PDB file of C-alpha atoms in Angstrom:
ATOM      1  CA  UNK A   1       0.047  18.096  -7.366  1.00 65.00           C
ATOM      2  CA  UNK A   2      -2.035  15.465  -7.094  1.00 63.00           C
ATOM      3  CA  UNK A   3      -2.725  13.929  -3.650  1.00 91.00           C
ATOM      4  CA  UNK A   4      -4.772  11.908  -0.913  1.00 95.00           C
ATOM      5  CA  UNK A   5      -5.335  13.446   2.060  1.00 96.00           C
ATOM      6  CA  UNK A   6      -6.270  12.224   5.259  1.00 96.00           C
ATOM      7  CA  UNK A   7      -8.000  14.188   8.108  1.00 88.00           C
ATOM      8  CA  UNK A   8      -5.509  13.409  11.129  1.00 90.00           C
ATOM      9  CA  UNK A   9      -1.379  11.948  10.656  1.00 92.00           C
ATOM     10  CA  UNK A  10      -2.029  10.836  14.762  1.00 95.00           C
ATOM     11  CA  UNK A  11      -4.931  10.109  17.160  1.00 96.00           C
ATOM     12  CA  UNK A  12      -5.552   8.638  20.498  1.00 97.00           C
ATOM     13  CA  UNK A  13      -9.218   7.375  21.206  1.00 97.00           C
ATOM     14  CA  UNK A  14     -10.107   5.515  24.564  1.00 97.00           C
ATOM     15  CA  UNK A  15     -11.823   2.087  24.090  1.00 97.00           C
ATOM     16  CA  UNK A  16     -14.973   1.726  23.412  1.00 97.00           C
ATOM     17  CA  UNK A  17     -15.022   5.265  21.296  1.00 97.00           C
ATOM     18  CA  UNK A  18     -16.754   5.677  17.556  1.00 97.00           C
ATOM     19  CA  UNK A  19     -13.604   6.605  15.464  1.00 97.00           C
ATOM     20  CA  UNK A  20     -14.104   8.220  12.060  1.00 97.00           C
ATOM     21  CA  UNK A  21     -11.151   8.084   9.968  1.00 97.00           C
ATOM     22  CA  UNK A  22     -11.402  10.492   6.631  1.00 97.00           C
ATOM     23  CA  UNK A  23      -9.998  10.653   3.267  1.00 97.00           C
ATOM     24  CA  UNK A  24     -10.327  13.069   0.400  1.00 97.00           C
ATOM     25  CA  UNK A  25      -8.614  12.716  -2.874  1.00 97.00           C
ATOM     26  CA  UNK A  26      -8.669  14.926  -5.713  1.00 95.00           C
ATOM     27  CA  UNK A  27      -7.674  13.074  -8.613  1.00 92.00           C
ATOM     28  CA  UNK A  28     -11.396  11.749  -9.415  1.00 93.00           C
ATOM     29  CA  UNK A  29     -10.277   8.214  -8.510  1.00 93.00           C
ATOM     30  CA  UNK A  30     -13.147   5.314  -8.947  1.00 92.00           C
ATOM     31  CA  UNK A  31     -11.363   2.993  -6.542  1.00 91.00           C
ATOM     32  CA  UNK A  32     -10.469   3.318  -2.739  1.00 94.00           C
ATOM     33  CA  UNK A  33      -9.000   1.714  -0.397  1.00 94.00           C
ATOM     34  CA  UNK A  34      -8.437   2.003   3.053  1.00 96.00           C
ATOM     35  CA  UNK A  35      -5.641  -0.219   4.940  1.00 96.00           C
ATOM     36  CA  UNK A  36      -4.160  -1.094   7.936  1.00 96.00           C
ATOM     37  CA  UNK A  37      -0.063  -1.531   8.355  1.00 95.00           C
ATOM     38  CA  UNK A  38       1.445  -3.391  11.414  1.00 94.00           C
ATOM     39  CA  UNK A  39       5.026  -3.975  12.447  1.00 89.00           C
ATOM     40  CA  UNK A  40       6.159  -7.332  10.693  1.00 84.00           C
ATOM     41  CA  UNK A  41       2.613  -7.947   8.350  1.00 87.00           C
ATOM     42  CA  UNK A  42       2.390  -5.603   5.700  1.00 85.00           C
ATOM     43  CA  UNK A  43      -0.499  -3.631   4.491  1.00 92.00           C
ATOM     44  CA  UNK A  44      -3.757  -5.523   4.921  1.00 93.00           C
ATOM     45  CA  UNK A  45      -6.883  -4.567   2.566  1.00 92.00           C
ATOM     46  CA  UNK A  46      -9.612  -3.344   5.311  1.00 95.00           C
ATOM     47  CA  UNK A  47     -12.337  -2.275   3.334  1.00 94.00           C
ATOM     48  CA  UNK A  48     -12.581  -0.871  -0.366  1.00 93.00           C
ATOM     49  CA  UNK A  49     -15.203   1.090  -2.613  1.00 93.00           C
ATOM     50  CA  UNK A  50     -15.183   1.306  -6.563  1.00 90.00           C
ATOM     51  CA  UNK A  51     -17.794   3.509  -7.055  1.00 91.00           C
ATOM     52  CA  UNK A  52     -20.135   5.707  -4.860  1.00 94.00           C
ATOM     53  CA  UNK A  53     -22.278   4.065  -1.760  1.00 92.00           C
ATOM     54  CA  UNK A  54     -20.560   0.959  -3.498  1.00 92.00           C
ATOM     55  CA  UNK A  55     -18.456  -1.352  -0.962  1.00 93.00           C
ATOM     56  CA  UNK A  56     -16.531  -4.424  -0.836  1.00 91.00           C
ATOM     57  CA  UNK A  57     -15.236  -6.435   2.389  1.00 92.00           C
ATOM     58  CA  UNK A  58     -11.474  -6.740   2.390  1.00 90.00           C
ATOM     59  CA  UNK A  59      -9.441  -9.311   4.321  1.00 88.00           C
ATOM     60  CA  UNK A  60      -9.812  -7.848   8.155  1.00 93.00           C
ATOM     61  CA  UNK A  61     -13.315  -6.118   7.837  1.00 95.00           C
ATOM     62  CA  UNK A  62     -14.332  -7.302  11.203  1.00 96.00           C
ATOM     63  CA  UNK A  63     -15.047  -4.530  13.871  1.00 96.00           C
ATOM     64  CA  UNK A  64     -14.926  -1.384  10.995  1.00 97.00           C
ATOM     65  CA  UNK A  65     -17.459  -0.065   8.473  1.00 97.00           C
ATOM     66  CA  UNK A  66     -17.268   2.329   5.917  1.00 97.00           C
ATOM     67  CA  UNK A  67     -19.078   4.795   4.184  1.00 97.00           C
ATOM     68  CA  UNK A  68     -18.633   6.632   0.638  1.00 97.00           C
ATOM     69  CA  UNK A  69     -21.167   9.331   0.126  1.00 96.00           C
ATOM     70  CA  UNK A  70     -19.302  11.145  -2.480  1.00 96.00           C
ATOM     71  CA  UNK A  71     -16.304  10.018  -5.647  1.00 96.00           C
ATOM     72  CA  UNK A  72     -13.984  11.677  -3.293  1.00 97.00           C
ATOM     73  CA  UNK A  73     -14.282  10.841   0.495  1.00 97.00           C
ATOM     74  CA  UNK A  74     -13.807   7.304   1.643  1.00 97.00           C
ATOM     75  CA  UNK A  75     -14.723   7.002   5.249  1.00 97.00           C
ATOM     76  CA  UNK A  76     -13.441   4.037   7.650  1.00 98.00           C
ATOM     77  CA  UNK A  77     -15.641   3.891  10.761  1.00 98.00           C
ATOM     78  CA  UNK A  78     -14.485   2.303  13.891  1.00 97.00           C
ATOM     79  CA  UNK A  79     -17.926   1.345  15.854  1.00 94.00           C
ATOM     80  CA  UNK A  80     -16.424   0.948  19.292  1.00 97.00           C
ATOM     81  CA  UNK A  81     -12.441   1.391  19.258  1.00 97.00           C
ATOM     82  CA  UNK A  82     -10.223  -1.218  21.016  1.00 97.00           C
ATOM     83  CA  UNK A  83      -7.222  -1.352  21.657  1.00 97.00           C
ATOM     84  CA  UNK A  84      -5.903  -3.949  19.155  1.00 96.00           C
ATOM     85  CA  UNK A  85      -7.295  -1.552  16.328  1.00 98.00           C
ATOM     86  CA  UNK A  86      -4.407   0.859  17.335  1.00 98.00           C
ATOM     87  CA  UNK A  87      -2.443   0.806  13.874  1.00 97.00           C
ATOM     88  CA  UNK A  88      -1.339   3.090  10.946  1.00 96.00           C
ATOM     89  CA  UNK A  89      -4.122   3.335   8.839  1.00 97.00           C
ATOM     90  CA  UNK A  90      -3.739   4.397   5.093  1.00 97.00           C
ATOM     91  CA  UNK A  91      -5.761   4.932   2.433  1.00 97.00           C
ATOM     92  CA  UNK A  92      -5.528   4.765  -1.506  1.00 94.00           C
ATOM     93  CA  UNK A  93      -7.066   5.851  -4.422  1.00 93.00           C
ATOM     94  CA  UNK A  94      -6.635   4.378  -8.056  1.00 89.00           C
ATOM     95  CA  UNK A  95      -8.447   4.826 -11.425  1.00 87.00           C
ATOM     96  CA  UNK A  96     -10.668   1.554 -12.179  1.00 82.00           C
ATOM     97  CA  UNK A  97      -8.512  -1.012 -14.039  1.00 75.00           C
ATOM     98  CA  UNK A  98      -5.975  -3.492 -14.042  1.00 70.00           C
ATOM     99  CA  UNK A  99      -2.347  -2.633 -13.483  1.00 71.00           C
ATOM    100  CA  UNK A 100      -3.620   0.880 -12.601  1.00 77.00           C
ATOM    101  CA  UNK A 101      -0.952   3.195  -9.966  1.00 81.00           C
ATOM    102  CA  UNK A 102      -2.434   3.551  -6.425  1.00 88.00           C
ATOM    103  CA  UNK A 103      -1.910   6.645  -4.440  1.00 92.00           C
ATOM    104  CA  UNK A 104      -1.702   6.636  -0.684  1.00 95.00           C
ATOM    105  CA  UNK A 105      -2.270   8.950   1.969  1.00 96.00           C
ATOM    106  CA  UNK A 106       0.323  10.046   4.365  1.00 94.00           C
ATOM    107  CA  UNK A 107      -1.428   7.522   7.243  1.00 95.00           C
ATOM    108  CA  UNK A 108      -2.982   8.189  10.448  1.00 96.00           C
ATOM    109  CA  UNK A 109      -1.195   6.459  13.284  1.00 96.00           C
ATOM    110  CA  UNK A 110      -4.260   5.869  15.836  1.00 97.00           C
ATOM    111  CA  UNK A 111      -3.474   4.674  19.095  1.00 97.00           C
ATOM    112  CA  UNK A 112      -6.757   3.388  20.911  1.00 97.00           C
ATOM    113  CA  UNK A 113      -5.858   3.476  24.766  1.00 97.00           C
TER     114      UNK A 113
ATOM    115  CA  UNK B   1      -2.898 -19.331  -1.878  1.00 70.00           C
ATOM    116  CA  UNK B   2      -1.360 -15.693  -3.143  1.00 71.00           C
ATOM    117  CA  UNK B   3       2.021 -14.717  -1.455  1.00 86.00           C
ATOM    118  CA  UNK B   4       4.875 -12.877  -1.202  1.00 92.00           C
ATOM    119  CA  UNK B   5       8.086 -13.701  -0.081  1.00 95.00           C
ATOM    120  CA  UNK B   6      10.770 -10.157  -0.085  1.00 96.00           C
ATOM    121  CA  UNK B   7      14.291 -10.740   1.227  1.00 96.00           C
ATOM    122  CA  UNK B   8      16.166  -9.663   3.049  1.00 97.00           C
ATOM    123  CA  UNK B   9      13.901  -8.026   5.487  1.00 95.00           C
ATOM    124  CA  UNK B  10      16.646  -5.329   6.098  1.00 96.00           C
ATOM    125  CA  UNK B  11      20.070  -4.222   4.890  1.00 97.00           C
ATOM    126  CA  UNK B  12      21.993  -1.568   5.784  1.00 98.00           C
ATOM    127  CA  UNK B  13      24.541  -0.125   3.452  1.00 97.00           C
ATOM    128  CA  UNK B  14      26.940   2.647   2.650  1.00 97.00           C
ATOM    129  CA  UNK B  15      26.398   5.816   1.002  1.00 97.00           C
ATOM    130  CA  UNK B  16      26.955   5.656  -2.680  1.00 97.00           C
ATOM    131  CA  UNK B  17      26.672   1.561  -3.295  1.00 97.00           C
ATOM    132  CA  UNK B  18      24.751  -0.026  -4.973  1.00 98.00           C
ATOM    133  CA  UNK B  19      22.052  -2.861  -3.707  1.00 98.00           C
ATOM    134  CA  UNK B  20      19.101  -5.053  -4.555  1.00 98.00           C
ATOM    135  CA  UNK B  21      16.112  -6.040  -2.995  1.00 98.00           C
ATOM    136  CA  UNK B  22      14.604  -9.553  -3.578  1.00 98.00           C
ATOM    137  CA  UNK B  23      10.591 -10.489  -4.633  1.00 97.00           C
ATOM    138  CA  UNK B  24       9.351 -13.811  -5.064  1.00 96.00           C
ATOM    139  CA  UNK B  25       5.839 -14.534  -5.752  1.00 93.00           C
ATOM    140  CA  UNK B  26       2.959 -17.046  -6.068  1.00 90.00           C
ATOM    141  CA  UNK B  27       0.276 -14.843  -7.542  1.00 80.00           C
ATOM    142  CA  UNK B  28      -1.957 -16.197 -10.065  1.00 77.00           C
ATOM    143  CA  UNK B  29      -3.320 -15.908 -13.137  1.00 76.00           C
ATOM    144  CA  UNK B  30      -0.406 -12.768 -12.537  1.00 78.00           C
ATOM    145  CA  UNK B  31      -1.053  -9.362 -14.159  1.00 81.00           C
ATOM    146  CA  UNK B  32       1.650  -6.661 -12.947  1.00 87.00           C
ATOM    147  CA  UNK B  33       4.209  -6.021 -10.668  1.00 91.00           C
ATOM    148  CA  UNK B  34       4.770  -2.765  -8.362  1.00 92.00           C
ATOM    149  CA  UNK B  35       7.617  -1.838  -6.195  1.00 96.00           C
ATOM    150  CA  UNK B  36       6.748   1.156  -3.677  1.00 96.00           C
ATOM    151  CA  UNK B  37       8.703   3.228  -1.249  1.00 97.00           C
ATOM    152  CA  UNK B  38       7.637   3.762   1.591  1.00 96.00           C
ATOM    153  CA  UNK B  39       9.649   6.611   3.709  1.00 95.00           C
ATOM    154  CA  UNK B  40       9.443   6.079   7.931  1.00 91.00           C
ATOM    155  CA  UNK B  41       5.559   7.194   8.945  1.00 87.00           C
ATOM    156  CA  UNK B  42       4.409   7.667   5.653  1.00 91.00           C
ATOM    157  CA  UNK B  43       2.652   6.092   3.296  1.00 93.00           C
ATOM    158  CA  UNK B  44       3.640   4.142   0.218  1.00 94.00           C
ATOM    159  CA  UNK B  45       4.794   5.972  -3.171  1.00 94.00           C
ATOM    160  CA  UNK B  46       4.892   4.119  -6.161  1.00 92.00           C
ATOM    161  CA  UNK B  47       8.221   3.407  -7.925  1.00 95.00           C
ATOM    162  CA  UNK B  48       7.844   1.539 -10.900  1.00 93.00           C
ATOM    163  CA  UNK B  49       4.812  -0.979 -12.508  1.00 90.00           C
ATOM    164  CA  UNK B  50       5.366  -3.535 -14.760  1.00 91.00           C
ATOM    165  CA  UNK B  51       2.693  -5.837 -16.493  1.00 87.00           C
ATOM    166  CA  UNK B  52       3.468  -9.510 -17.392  1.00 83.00           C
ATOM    167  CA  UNK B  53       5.374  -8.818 -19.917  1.00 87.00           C
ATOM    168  CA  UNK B  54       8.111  -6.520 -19.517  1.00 90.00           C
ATOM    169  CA  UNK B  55      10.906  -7.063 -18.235  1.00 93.00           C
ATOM    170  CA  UNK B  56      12.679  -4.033 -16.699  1.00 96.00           C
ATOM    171  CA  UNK B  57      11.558  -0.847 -16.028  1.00 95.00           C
ATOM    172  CA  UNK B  58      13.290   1.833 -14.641  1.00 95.00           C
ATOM    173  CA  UNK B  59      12.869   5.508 -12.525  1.00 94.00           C
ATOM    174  CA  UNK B  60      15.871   7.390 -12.246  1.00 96.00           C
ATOM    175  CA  UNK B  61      18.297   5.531  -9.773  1.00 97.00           C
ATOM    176  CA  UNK B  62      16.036   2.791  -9.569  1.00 97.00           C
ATOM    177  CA  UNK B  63      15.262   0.069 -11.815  1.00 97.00           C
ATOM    178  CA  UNK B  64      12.946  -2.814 -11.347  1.00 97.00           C
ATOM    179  CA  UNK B  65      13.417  -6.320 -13.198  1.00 97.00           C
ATOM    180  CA  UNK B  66      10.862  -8.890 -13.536  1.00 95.00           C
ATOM    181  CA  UNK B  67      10.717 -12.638 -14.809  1.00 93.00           C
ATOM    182  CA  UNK B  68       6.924 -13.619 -14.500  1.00 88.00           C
ATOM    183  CA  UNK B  69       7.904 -17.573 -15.538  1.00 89.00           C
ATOM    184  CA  UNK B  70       9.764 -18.039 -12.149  1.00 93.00           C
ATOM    185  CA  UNK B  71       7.858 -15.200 -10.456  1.00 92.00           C
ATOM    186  CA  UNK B  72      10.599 -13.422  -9.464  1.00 95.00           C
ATOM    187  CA  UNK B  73      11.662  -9.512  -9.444  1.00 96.00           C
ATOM    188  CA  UNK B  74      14.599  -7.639  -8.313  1.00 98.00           C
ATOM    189  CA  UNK B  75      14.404  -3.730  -7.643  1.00 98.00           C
ATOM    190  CA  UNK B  76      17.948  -2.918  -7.884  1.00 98.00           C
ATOM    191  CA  UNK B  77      19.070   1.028  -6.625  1.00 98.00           C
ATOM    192  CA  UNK B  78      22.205   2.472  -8.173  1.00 97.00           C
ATOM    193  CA  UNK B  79      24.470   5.095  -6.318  1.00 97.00           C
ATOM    194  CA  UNK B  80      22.441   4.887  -2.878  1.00 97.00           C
ATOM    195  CA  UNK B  81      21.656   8.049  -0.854  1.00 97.00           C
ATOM    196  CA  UNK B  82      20.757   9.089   2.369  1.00 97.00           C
ATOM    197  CA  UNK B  83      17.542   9.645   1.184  1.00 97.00           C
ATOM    198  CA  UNK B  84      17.007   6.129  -0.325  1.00 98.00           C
ATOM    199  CA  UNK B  85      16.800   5.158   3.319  1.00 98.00           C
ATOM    200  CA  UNK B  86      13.238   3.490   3.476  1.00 97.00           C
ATOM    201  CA  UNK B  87      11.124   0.386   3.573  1.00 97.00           C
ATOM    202  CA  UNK B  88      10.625  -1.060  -0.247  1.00 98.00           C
ATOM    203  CA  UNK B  89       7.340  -3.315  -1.074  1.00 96.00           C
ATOM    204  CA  UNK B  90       6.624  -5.554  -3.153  1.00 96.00           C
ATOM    205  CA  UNK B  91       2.811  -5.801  -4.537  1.00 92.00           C
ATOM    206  CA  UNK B  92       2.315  -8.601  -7.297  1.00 89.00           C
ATOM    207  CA  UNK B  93      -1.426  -7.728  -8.732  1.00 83.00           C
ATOM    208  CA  UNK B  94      -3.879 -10.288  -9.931  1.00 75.00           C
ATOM    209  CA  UNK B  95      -5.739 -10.145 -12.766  1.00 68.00           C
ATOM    210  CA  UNK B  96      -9.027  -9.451 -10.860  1.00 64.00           C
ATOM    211  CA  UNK B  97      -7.457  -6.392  -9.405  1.00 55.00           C
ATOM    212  CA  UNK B  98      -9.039  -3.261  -9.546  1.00 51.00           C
ATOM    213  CA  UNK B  99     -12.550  -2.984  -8.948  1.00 48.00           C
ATOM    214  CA  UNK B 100     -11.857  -6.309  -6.600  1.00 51.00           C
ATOM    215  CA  UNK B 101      -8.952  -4.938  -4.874  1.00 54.00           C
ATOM    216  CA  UNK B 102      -6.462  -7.777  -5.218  1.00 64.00           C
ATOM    217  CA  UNK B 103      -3.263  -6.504  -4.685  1.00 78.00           C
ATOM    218  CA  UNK B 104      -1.134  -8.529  -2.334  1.00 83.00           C
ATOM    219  CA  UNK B 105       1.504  -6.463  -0.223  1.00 89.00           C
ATOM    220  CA  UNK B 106       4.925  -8.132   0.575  1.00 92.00           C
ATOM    221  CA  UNK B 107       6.157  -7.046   4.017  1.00 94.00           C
ATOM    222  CA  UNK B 108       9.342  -5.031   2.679  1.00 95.00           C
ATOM    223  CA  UNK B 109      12.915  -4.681   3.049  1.00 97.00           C
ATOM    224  CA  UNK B 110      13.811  -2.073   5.256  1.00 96.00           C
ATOM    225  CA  UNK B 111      16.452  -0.072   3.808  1.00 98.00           C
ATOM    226  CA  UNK B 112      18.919   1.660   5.988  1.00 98.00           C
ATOM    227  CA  UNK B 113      22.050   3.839   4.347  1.00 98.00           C
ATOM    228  CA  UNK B 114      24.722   4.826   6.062  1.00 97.00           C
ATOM    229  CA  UNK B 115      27.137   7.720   5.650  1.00 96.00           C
TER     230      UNK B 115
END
């Protein structure tokens, strides 16, 4: 069975904390994704990567960074937590391609207190 | 600008009827059309995708219509269950998509059934 996986379903970091977020597919996916999902505005494109060390700004790149050493781990990097970064955060994976399916993650809630 | 309008933003129904969700769009140039489901705390699973030019589609109880001259699509679910209790999105794709990441997310209809 195919799958993303990321590291944690829930965290709680105290402000000002480095975060790393991790996710690990296995389905030798070109493109991911990683995405943030509030109440009441829908999954917003954070950062993305289609290829390795490769990576593109998404709409609400401010205040993470990312980092994609290998085809398989996407890494979202939160350089000094606060609290309005507390949010589910999911990531995706997709082949390269138009009108190709992505695959999600189960989320990781963080809370940033 | 790209958006996505989904209505209604909930419904609640009873076990066994039928119901469908509402997507209007104003992506463009428009490529392909994906309804997910998206289960409380989890992430999104992918239901159906359609490019321009089909019209329906369909996975098991679920089938997904789409009319790309008035940018609309329906995601209508036969026979509800319990289990069909879950936020539905939305995600129009441009033709850029992919290696640019264009996929715009509609905010979803919650779903609730009832017993």
């Amino acid at each position: 069975d195919v799958k993303v996986t990321q590291s944690s379903r829930y965290l709680v970091k105290r402000t000002g904390e480095k975060v790393f977020l991790e996710c690990v597919q296995d389905m030798d996916h070109e493109n991911m994704f990683w995405y943030r999902q509030d109440p009441g505005l829908g999954l917003r494109l954070i950062y993305f990567s289609y290829d390795v060390k490769m990576k593109e700004k998404g709409d609400i790149p401010e205040g993470y960074s990312v980092s994609r050493e290998k085809k398989e781990r996407f890494s979202l990097i939160l350089e000094s937590a606060s609290t309005n970064q507390t949010s589910m955060y999911l990531c995706a994976s997709s082949f390269a391609g138009i009108g190709r399916g992505y695959t999600f993650g189960s989320g990781t809630r963080l809370t940033v207190v | 600008k790209n958006q996505v309008e989904q209505s209604p933003q909930s419904l609640i129904i009873l076990e066994g009827k039928n119901c469908t969700l509402q997507c209007n769009y104003t992506v463009s140039p428009f490529s392909n059309l994906r309804w997910y489901k998206q289960d409380t705390g989890r992430g999104p699973v992918s239901l159906t995708i359609m490019t321009f030019s089909e019209n329906t589609k369909s996975n098991g109880r679920y089938t997904a219509t789409l009319d790309a001259d008035t940018k609309q699509s329906s995601l209508h679910i036969t026979a509800s269950q319990l289990s069909d209790s879950a936020s539905y999105i939305c995600v129009p794709g441009h033709v850029r998509e992919g290696s640019q990441g264009n996929l715009i997310f509609g905010k979803g209809t919650k779903l609730s059934v009832k017993p």
